[in-house]
mmCIF file of C-alpha atoms and ligand atoms in Angstrom:
data_model
loop_
_atom_site.group_PDB
_atom_site.id
_atom_site.type_symbol
_atom_site.label_atom_id
_atom_site.label_comp_id
_atom_site.label_asym_id
_atom_site.label_seq_id
_atom_site.Cartn_x
_atom_site.Cartn_y
_atom_site.Cartn_z
ATOM 1 C CA UNK A 1 11.601 -214.424 51.558
ATOM 2 C CA UNK A 2 11.269 -210.629 51.065
ATOM 3 C CA UNK A 3 7.993 -209.377 52.366
ATOM 4 C CA UNK A 4 6.377 -205.884 52.009
ATOM 5 C CA UNK A 5 3.703 -204.516 54.284
ATOM 6 C CA UNK A 6 1.696 -201.911 52.585
ATOM 7 C CA UNK A 7 0.646 -199.708 55.352
ATOM 8 C CA UNK A 8 0.365 -195.989 56.150
ATOM 9 C CA UNK A 9 1.532 -196.351 59.550
ATOM 10 C CA UNK A 10 4.532 -198.415 60.744
ATOM 11 C CA UNK A 11 3.755 -197.948 64.220
ATOM 12 C CA UNK A 12 0.332 -199.474 64.275
ATOM 13 C CA UNK A 13 -0.079 -202.579 66.406
ATOM 14 C CA UNK A 14 -1.025 -204.813 63.462
ATOM 15 C CA UNK A 15 1.899 -203.532 61.404
ATOM 16 C CA UNK A 16 4.340 -203.986 64.207
ATOM 17 C CA UNK A 17 3.118 -207.522 64.999
ATOM 18 C CA UNK A 18 3.431 -208.592 61.293
ATOM 19 C CA UNK A 19 7.005 -207.218 61.176
ATOM 20 C CA UNK A 20 7.866 -209.039 64.296
ATOM 21 C CA UNK A 21 6.332 -212.338 63.125
ATOM 22 C CA UNK A 22 8.087 -212.144 59.623
ATOM 23 C CA UNK A 23 11.494 -211.252 61.264
ATOM 24 C CA UNK A 24 11.115 -214.050 63.875
ATOM 25 C CA UNK A 25 10.409 -216.536 60.929
ATOM 26 C CA UNK A 26 13.602 -215.345 59.254
ATOM 27 C CA UNK A 27 12.228 -213.219 56.433
ATOM 28 C CA UNK A 28 13.258 -209.760 55.287
ATOM 29 C CA UNK A 29 10.439 -207.372 55.905
ATOM 30 C CA UNK A 30 9.776 -203.777 55.003
ATOM 31 C CA UNK A 31 6.858 -201.423 55.771
ATOM 32 C CA UNK A 32 5.968 -199.445 52.578
ATOM 33 C CA UNK A 33 3.737 -196.393 52.918
ATOM 34 C CA UNK A 34 1.083 -196.993 50.349
ATOM 35 C CA UNK A 35 0.504 -193.361 49.575
ATOM 36 C CA UNK A 36 4.194 -192.851 48.851
ATOM 37 C CA UNK A 37 4.235 -195.456 46.051
ATOM 38 C CA UNK A 38 3.689 -194.122 42.569
ATOM 39 C CA UNK A 39 3.627 -195.970 39.247
ATOM 40 C CA UNK A 40 4.445 -195.546 35.618
ATOM 41 C CA UNK A 41 1.502 -197.055 33.915
ATOM 42 C CA UNK A 42 2.410 -195.953 30.350
ATOM 43 C CA UNK A 43 5.695 -197.846 30.413
ATOM 44 C CA UNK A 44 6.019 -201.278 28.605
ATOM 45 C CA UNK A 45 7.672 -202.546 31.840
ATOM 46 C CA UNK A 46 5.216 -201.916 34.554
ATOM 47 C CA UNK A 47 7.028 -200.330 37.459
ATOM 48 C CA UNK A 48 6.428 -198.935 40.891
ATOM 49 C CA UNK A 49 8.487 -196.127 42.492
ATOM 50 C CA UNK A 50 8.828 -195.433 46.298
ATOM 51 C CA UNK A 51 10.201 -192.232 47.634
ATOM 52 C CA UNK A 52 12.271 -191.450 44.514
ATOM 53 C CA UNK A 53 13.464 -194.967 43.774
ATOM 54 C CA UNK A 54 12.396 -198.078 42.062
ATOM 55 C CA UNK A 55 10.502 -200.405 44.429
ATOM 56 C CA UNK A 56 12.505 -203.547 44.767
ATOM 57 C CA UNK A 57 10.671 -206.977 44.042
ATOM 58 C CA UNK A 58 9.023 -208.630 47.026
ATOM 59 C CA UNK A 59 8.075 -212.286 47.089
ATOM 60 C CA UNK A 60 4.846 -211.253 48.998
ATOM 61 C CA UNK A 61 2.926 -208.210 49.794
ATOM 62 C CA UNK A 62 0.627 -207.975 52.875
ATOM 63 C CA UNK A 63 -1.879 -205.084 52.122
ATOM 64 C CA UNK A 64 -3.137 -203.256 55.076
ATOM 65 C CA UNK A 65 -5.190 -200.655 53.274
ATOM 66 C CA UNK A 66 -7.334 -198.276 55.321
ATOM 67 C CA UNK A 67 -10.943 -197.775 54.066
ATOM 68 C CA UNK A 68 -10.109 -193.994 53.364
ATOM 69 C CA UNK A 69 -7.385 -195.025 50.822
ATOM 70 C CA UNK A 70 -9.053 -197.966 49.254
ATOM 71 C CA UNK A 71 -8.960 -196.445 45.736
ATOM 72 C CA UNK A 72 -5.213 -195.503 45.663
ATOM 73 C CA UNK A 73 -4.158 -198.451 47.834
ATOM 74 C CA UNK A 74 -5.809 -201.049 45.538
ATOM 75 C CA UNK A 75 -4.179 -199.379 42.519
ATOM 76 C CA UNK A 76 -0.877 -199.820 44.183
ATOM 77 C CA UNK A 77 -1.461 -203.444 45.043
ATOM 78 C CA UNK A 78 -2.807 -204.162 41.363
ATOM 79 C CA UNK A 79 0.470 -202.760 40.133
ATOM 80 C CA UNK A 80 2.435 -205.201 42.411
ATOM 81 C CA UNK A 81 0.271 -208.043 41.087
ATOM 82 C CA UNK A 82 1.000 -207.097 37.502
ATOM 83 C CA UNK A 83 4.661 -207.190 38.301
ATOM 84 C CA UNK A 84 4.200 -210.761 39.737
ATOM 85 C CA UNK A 85 4.425 -210.120 43.463
ATOM 86 C CA UNK A 86 2.196 -212.373 45.698
ATOM 87 C CA UNK A 87 -0.546 -210.390 47.487
ATOM 88 C CA UNK A 88 -1.888 -212.046 50.603
ATOM 89 C CA UNK A 89 -5.256 -210.492 49.547
ATOM 90 C CA UNK A 90 -5.839 -209.585 45.854
ATOM 91 C CA UNK A 91 -6.774 -205.975 44.907
ATOM 92 C CA UNK A 92 -10.018 -207.169 43.283
ATOM 93 C CA UNK A 93 -11.029 -208.997 46.495
ATOM 94 C CA UNK A 94 -10.284 -205.980 48.656
ATOM 95 C CA UNK A 95 -12.286 -203.653 46.407
ATOM 96 C CA UNK A 96 -15.241 -206.054 46.441
ATOM 97 C CA UNK A 97 -15.137 -206.400 50.232
ATOM 98 C CA UNK A 98 -15.000 -202.548 50.652
ATOM 99 C CA UNK A 99 -18.367 -202.192 49.002
ATOM 100 C CA UNK A 100 -20.993 -203.339 51.640
ATOM 101 C CA UNK A 101 -23.838 -203.637 49.209
ATOM 102 C CA UNK A 102 -21.911 -205.575 46.653
ATOM 103 C CA UNK A 103 -20.605 -207.894 49.324
ATOM 104 C CA UNK A 104 -24.061 -208.565 50.574
ATOM 105 C CA UNK A 105 -25.260 -209.337 47.025
ATOM 106 C CA UNK A 106 -22.400 -211.724 46.387
ATOM 107 C CA UNK A 107 -22.874 -213.421 49.672
ATOM 108 C CA UNK A 108 -26.715 -213.755 49.252
ATOM 109 C CA UNK A 109 -26.148 -215.189 45.738
ATOM 110 C CA UNK A 110 -24.335 -218.048 47.311
ATOM 111 C CA UNK A 111 -26.916 -218.639 50.085
ATOM 112 C CA UNK A 112 -24.998 -217.303 52.989
ATOM 113 C CA UNK A 113 -27.258 -216.314 55.977
ATOM 114 C CA UNK A 114 -27.637 -212.509 56.147
ATOM 115 C CA UNK A 115 -29.751 -210.084 57.956
ATOM 116 C CA UNK A 116 -32.791 -209.168 55.690
ATOM 117 C CA UNK A 117 -31.462 -206.075 53.967
ATOM 118 C CA UNK A 118 -33.147 -203.415 51.694
ATOM 119 C CA UNK A 119 -31.744 -200.831 49.358
ATOM 120 C CA UNK A 120 -33.645 -198.189 47.628
ATOM 121 C CA UNK A 121 -32.926 -194.785 46.012
ATOM 122 C CA UNK A 122 -36.123 -192.872 46.550
ATOM 123 C CA UNK A 123 -37.343 -191.764 49.888
ATOM 124 C CA UNK A 124 -40.764 -192.349 48.477
ATOM 125 C CA UNK A 125 -40.094 -196.066 48.758
ATOM 126 C CA UNK A 126 -38.998 -195.852 52.371
ATOM 127 C CA UNK A 127 -42.083 -197.052 53.996
ATOM 128 C CA UNK A 128 -42.263 -200.117 51.775
ATOM 129 C CA UNK A 129 -38.628 -200.784 52.213
ATOM 130 C CA UNK A 130 -38.929 -200.707 55.945
ATOM 131 C CA UNK A 131 -41.859 -203.248 55.887
ATOM 132 C CA UNK A 132 -39.971 -205.500 53.442
ATOM 133 C CA UNK A 133 -37.165 -205.946 56.075
ATOM 134 C CA UNK A 134 -39.815 -206.770 58.747
ATOM 135 C CA UNK A 135 -40.764 -203.298 60.077
ATOM 136 C CA UNK A 136 -39.112 -201.372 62.919
ATOM 137 C CA UNK A 137 -36.897 -201.611 64.878
ATOM 138 C CA UNK A 138 -34.475 -201.396 62.024
ATOM 139 C CA UNK A 139 -30.775 -200.868 61.543
ATOM 140 C CA UNK A 140 -29.782 -198.034 59.041
ATOM 141 C CA UNK A 141 -26.358 -197.964 57.580
ATOM 142 C CA UNK A 142 -24.398 -195.697 55.599
ATOM 143 C CA UNK A 143 -22.810 -197.583 52.734
ATOM 144 C CA UNK A 144 -19.494 -195.825 53.415
ATOM 145 C CA UNK A 145 -19.386 -196.203 57.175
ATOM 146 C CA UNK A 146 -16.655 -197.959 59.154
ATOM 147 C CA UNK A 147 -16.071 -198.819 62.704
ATOM 148 C CA UNK A 148 -19.718 -198.477 63.524
ATOM 149 C CA UNK A 149 -19.988 -194.919 62.378
ATOM 150 C CA UNK A 150 -23.238 -194.262 60.378
ATOM 151 C CA UNK A 151 -24.991 -197.267 61.833
ATOM 152 C CA UNK A 152 -28.205 -196.257 63.547
ATOM 153 C CA UNK A 153 -30.957 -198.156 65.309
ATOM 154 C CA UNK A 154 -34.338 -196.725 64.533
ATOM 155 C CA UNK A 155 -36.926 -198.135 67.022
ATOM 156 C CA UNK A 156 -40.129 -196.967 65.552
ATOM 157 C CA UNK A 157 -41.310 -196.494 61.862
ATOM 158 C CA UNK A 158 -41.373 -192.759 62.212
ATOM 159 C CA UNK A 159 -37.757 -192.608 63.612
ATOM 160 C CA UNK A 160 -36.780 -194.915 60.628
ATOM 161 C CA UNK A 161 -38.541 -192.699 58.156
ATOM 162 C CA UNK A 162 -36.755 -189.500 59.521
ATOM 163 C CA UNK A 163 -33.316 -191.187 59.684
ATOM 164 C CA UNK A 164 -33.741 -192.296 56.022
ATOM 165 C CA UNK A 165 -34.970 -188.754 54.963
ATOM 166 C CA UNK A 166 -32.045 -187.156 56.763
ATOM 167 C CA UNK A 167 -29.485 -189.412 54.930
ATOM 168 C CA UNK A 168 -31.286 -188.890 51.522
ATOM 169 C CA UNK A 169 -31.153 -185.036 52.165
ATOM 170 C CA UNK A 170 -27.395 -185.233 52.239
ATOM 171 C CA UNK A 171 -27.360 -187.672 49.305
ATOM 172 C CA UNK A 172 -25.528 -190.557 50.769
ATOM 173 C CA UNK A 173 -26.527 -194.222 50.162
ATOM 174 C CA UNK A 174 -27.868 -196.393 52.950
ATOM 175 C CA UNK A 175 -28.843 -199.970 53.791
ATOM 176 C CA UNK A 176 -31.871 -200.656 55.739
ATOM 177 C CA UNK A 177 -31.606 -203.922 57.780
ATOM 178 C CA UNK A 178 -33.536 -206.178 60.027
ATOM 179 C CA UNK A 179 -32.396 -205.666 63.577
ATOM 180 C CA UNK A 180 -31.124 -208.884 64.985
ATOM 181 C CA UNK A 181 -32.343 -208.323 68.616
ATOM 182 C CA UNK A 182 -31.549 -211.870 69.789
ATOM 183 C CA UNK A 183 -27.753 -211.096 69.053
ATOM 184 C CA UNK A 184 -28.124 -209.119 72.211
ATOM 185 C CA UNK A 185 -25.797 -206.349 71.206
ATOM 186 C CA UNK A 186 -22.983 -208.607 70.590
ATOM 187 C CA UNK A 187 -21.285 -210.103 67.453
ATOM 188 C CA UNK A 188 -18.509 -212.710 66.707
ATOM 189 C CA UNK A 189 -15.385 -211.816 64.813
ATOM 190 C CA UNK A 190 -13.798 -214.877 63.144
ATOM 191 C CA UNK A 191 -10.338 -214.509 61.513
ATOM 192 C CA UNK A 192 -10.141 -216.728 58.475
ATOM 193 C CA UNK A 193 -6.727 -217.505 57.069
ATOM 194 C CA UNK A 194 -6.347 -219.824 53.948
ATOM 195 C CA UNK A 195 -9.793 -221.281 54.381
ATOM 196 C CA UNK A 196 -9.763 -221.990 58.187
ATOM 197 C CA UNK A 197 -11.025 -220.052 61.198
ATOM 198 C CA UNK A 198 -7.829 -219.786 63.247
ATOM 199 C CA UNK A 199 -9.246 -217.407 65.943
ATOM 200 C CA UNK A 200 -12.577 -216.013 67.007
ATOM 201 C CA UNK A 201 -13.910 -213.563 69.670
ATOM 202 C CA UNK A 202 -17.148 -212.235 70.958
ATOM 203 C CA UNK A 203 -17.679 -208.451 71.182
ATOM 204 C CA UNK A 204 -20.274 -207.058 73.448
ATOM 205 C CA UNK A 205 -21.550 -203.532 73.121
ATOM 206 C CA UNK A 206 -21.197 -201.252 76.254
ATOM 207 C CA UNK A 207 -24.283 -200.576 78.258
ATOM 208 C CA UNK A 208 -26.885 -198.512 76.323
ATOM 209 C CA UNK A 209 -25.259 -199.213 72.914
ATOM 210 C CA UNK A 210 -26.136 -201.780 70.322
ATOM 211 C CA UNK A 211 -22.970 -201.538 68.252
ATOM 212 C CA UNK A 212 -20.387 -203.939 69.622
ATOM 213 C CA UNK A 213 -17.379 -202.304 67.774
ATOM 214 C CA UNK A 214 -14.336 -201.945 70.104
ATOM 215 C CA UNK A 215 -14.069 -198.353 68.785
ATOM 216 C CA UNK A 216 -17.551 -197.732 70.190
ATOM 217 C CA UNK A 217 -16.603 -199.050 73.611
ATOM 218 C CA UNK A 218 -17.298 -202.645 73.148
ATOM 219 C CA UNK A 219 -15.483 -205.272 75.056
ATOM 220 C CA UNK A 220 -14.131 -208.596 73.815
ATOM 221 C CA UNK A 221 -13.981 -212.080 75.129
ATOM 222 C CA UNK A 222 -13.232 -215.592 73.984
ATOM 223 C CA UNK A 223 -15.945 -217.734 72.398
ATOM 224 C CA UNK A 224 -16.363 -221.212 71.102
ATOM 225 C CA UNK A 225 -18.164 -220.854 67.739
ATOM 226 C CA UNK A 226 -20.565 -223.586 66.355
ATOM 227 C CA UNK A 227 -19.702 -225.802 63.344
ATOM 228 C CA UNK A 228 -22.393 -223.862 61.387
ATOM 229 C CA UNK A 229 -20.713 -220.446 62.236
ATOM 230 C CA UNK A 230 -17.289 -221.845 61.205
ATOM 231 C CA UNK A 231 -18.635 -222.863 57.857
ATOM 232 C CA UNK A 232 -20.356 -219.524 57.382
ATOM 233 C CA UNK A 233 -17.159 -217.730 58.114
ATOM 234 C CA UNK A 234 -15.004 -219.769 55.821
ATOM 235 C CA UNK A 235 -17.554 -219.671 53.000
ATOM 236 C CA UNK A 236 -18.011 -215.831 53.314
ATOM 237 C CA UNK A 237 -14.176 -215.385 53.045
ATOM 238 C CA UNK A 238 -13.981 -217.626 50.096
ATOM 239 C CA UNK A 239 -16.831 -216.021 48.183
ATOM 240 C CA UNK A 240 -15.105 -212.647 48.660
ATOM 241 C CA UNK A 241 -11.946 -214.183 47.393
ATOM 242 C CA UNK A 242 -10.070 -213.206 50.516
ATOM 243 C CA UNK A 243 -7.191 -215.336 51.896
ATOM 244 C CA UNK A 244 -7.114 -213.426 55.147
ATOM 245 C CA UNK A 245 -10.394 -212.003 56.420
ATOM 246 C CA UNK A 246 -12.259 -210.896 59.515
ATOM 247 C CA UNK A 247 -15.774 -212.222 59.248
ATOM 248 C CA UNK A 248 -18.460 -210.663 61.536
ATOM 249 C CA UNK A 249 -21.342 -212.846 62.475
ATOM 250 C CA UNK A 250 -24.553 -212.384 64.462
ATOM 251 C CA UNK A 251 -26.264 -215.096 66.190
ATOM 252 C CA UNK A 252 -29.887 -214.750 64.928
ATOM 253 C CA UNK A 253 -32.876 -216.936 65.531
ATOM 254 C CA UNK A 254 -32.627 -218.002 61.874
ATOM 255 C CA UNK A 255 -28.905 -219.132 62.333
ATOM 256 C CA UNK A 256 -25.601 -217.249 61.948
ATOM 257 C CA UNK A 257 -25.871 -214.083 59.783
ATOM 258 C CA UNK A 258 -22.858 -212.495 58.167
ATOM 259 C CA UNK A 259 -22.629 -208.752 58.708
ATOM 260 C CA UNK A 260 -19.400 -207.930 57.009
ATOM 261 C CA UNK A 261 -16.130 -209.474 55.699
ATOM 262 C CA UNK A 262 -13.151 -207.291 56.422
ATOM 263 C CA UNK A 263 -10.020 -207.494 54.336
ATOM 264 C CA UNK A 264 -7.642 -205.902 56.850
ATOM 265 C CA UNK A 265 -8.673 -207.235 60.214
ATOM 266 C CA UNK A 266 -7.070 -205.521 63.054
ATOM 267 C CA UNK A 267 -4.841 -207.799 65.031
ATOM 268 C CA UNK A 268 -4.678 -206.213 68.523
ATOM 269 C CA UNK A 269 -8.103 -207.190 69.729
ATOM 270 C CA UNK A 270 -8.098 -210.740 68.573
ATOM 271 C CA UNK A 271 -4.527 -211.462 69.742
ATOM 272 C CA UNK A 272 -4.858 -209.970 73.026
ATOM 273 C CA UNK A 273 -8.286 -211.642 73.689
ATOM 274 C CA UNK A 274 -7.293 -215.095 72.410
ATOM 275 C CA UNK A 275 -3.549 -215.178 72.965
ATOM 276 C CA UNK A 276 -3.293 -216.617 69.421
ATOM 277 C CA UNK A 277 -0.450 -215.400 67.364
ATOM 278 C CA UNK A 278 -2.447 -214.409 64.317
ATOM 279 C CA UNK A 279 0.332 -212.448 62.609
ATOM 280 C CA UNK A 280 2.447 -215.621 62.532
ATOM 281 C CA UNK A 281 -0.365 -217.502 60.965
ATOM 282 C CA UNK A 282 -0.418 -214.842 58.242
ATOM 283 C CA UNK A 283 3.331 -215.305 57.727
ATOM 284 C CA UNK A 284 2.817 -219.113 57.539
ATOM 285 C CA UNK A 285 0.187 -218.654 54.884
ATOM 286 C CA UNK A 286 2.695 -216.650 52.799
ATOM 287 C CA UNK A 287 5.346 -219.362 53.297
ATOM 288 C CA UNK A 288 3.007 -222.031 52.085
ATOM 289 C CA UNK A 289 1.410 -220.096 49.203
ATOM 290 C CA UNK A 290 3.665 -217.390 47.883
ATOM 291 C CA UNK A 291 4.844 -217.862 44.220
ATOM 292 C CA UNK A 292 5.641 -215.299 41.588
ATOM 293 C CA UNK A 293 2.611 -214.533 39.264
ATOM 294 C CA UNK A 294 0.232 -216.697 41.403
ATOM 295 C CA UNK A 295 -2.407 -213.990 41.595
ATOM 296 C CA UNK A 296 -5.749 -215.325 40.255
ATOM 297 C CA UNK A 297 -6.719 -212.082 38.673
ATOM 298 C CA UNK A 298 -3.172 -210.754 37.764
ATOM 299 C CA UNK A 299 -4.606 -207.199 38.443
ATOM 300 C CA UNK A 300 -7.233 -207.722 35.662
ATOM 301 C CA UNK A 301 -10.299 -207.290 37.744
HETATM 302 P P1 LIG B 401 -19.196 -201.103 60.602
HETATM 303 O O1 LIG B 401 -18.589 -201.739 59.327
HETATM 304 O O2 LIG B 401 -19.168 -199.694 60.578
HETATM 305 O O3 LIG B 401 -18.450 -201.715 61.902
HETATM 306 P P2 LIG B 401 -21.426 -202.935 61.050
HETATM 307 O O4 LIG B 401 -22.450 -203.200 59.960
HETATM 308 O O5 LIG B 401 -20.404 -204.047 61.234
HETATM 309 O O6 LIG B 401 -20.708 -201.540 60.613
HETATM 310 O O7 LIG B 401 -22.165 -202.594 62.406
HETATM 311 C C1 LIG B 401 -21.637 -202.117 63.569
HETATM 312 C C2 LIG B 401 -22.149 -202.876 64.862
HETATM 313 O O8 LIG B 401 -23.494 -202.598 64.820
HETATM 314 C C3 LIG B 401 -22.010 -204.431 64.603
HETATM 315 O O9 LIG B 401 -20.764 -204.921 65.074
HETATM 316 C C4 LIG B 401 -23.225 -204.882 65.400
HETATM 317 O O10 LIG B 401 -22.827 -204.880 66.796
HETATM 318 C C5 LIG B 401 -24.171 -203.872 65.162
HETATM 319 N N1 LIG B 401 -25.199 -204.218 64.114
HETATM 320 C C6 LIG B 401 -24.974 -203.891 62.850
HETATM 321 N N2 LIG B 401 -25.954 -204.356 62.113
HETATM 322 C C7 LIG B 401 -26.913 -204.966 62.905
HETATM 323 C C8 LIG B 401 -28.120 -205.683 62.783
HETATM 324 N N3 LIG B 401 -28.670 -205.779 61.601
HETATM 325 N N4 LIG B 401 -28.737 -206.117 64.009
HETATM 326 C C9 LIG B 401 -28.162 -206.060 65.013
HETATM 327 N N5 LIG B 401 -27.049 -205.515 65.298
HETATM 328 C C10 LIG B 401 -26.321 -204.927 64.226
#
């Protein structure tokens, strides 16, 4: 098969591993810089160009679209879908998962366990919003944040109000969330591929920090997840419409709660921690599923 990896950086661990796995399985693979793709939308024949030439047809596209280029990246992927290439994750599903609020709303509609979460526009409603999610301590999150940036723990009502006011002052949208204390500053990352959890790890925040992101100094270890956690991860990926997903779960005293569903989960942490060849599992998923024009939404969403 001919496989394209849409990625800005060919040297990233995840990109390198996908190239390695695809090559080892006998496929032809190319890393395509997402931001160097451009398209002719007016044309009757939809097309994509890459660095001055027409982009050849690929049987499958693996999107590795960073949060900062979601808009352009999903437009490129949508064009691939219109042409009939098989995307590992569809553009619509990626856009959906990048919007934290929309994701939580979709998951809540289907009864997935979530931290109690509030969203309001006016700072006047802040005190009520904080009490709605159970009062302080609360976690306050920038809607646009990634890798733990813009995630703040406010331990008292006064601190919470000040943080909300500060964010409102710079006109950014935030979520206010129940703090899951019993998770003990750790979370669980489950990798779901084609409706199965194929690897999972626990991430523990460093001393004095509640965010367990590896980028914030967290450390990873192997973990055995419960059947309930497995079901939550698989359902969350399915609800978001993602074939490949990194589902982040906290162990709360009201069962597993889903924090986030990531459409381009990094491979380094999970592969080095578990020893599982996640890249090859993604290639296997392609082998078993890629067909021309198989996209559910055909770029229509
Ligand atoms: P990001 O998408 O920026 O990583 P997250 O919402 O995943 O933001 O939060 C980052 C980290 O902060 C999580 O991995 C978790 O360790 C911690 N965290 C986030 N929300 C909560 C919460 N409601 N209760 C307890 N810990 C939380």
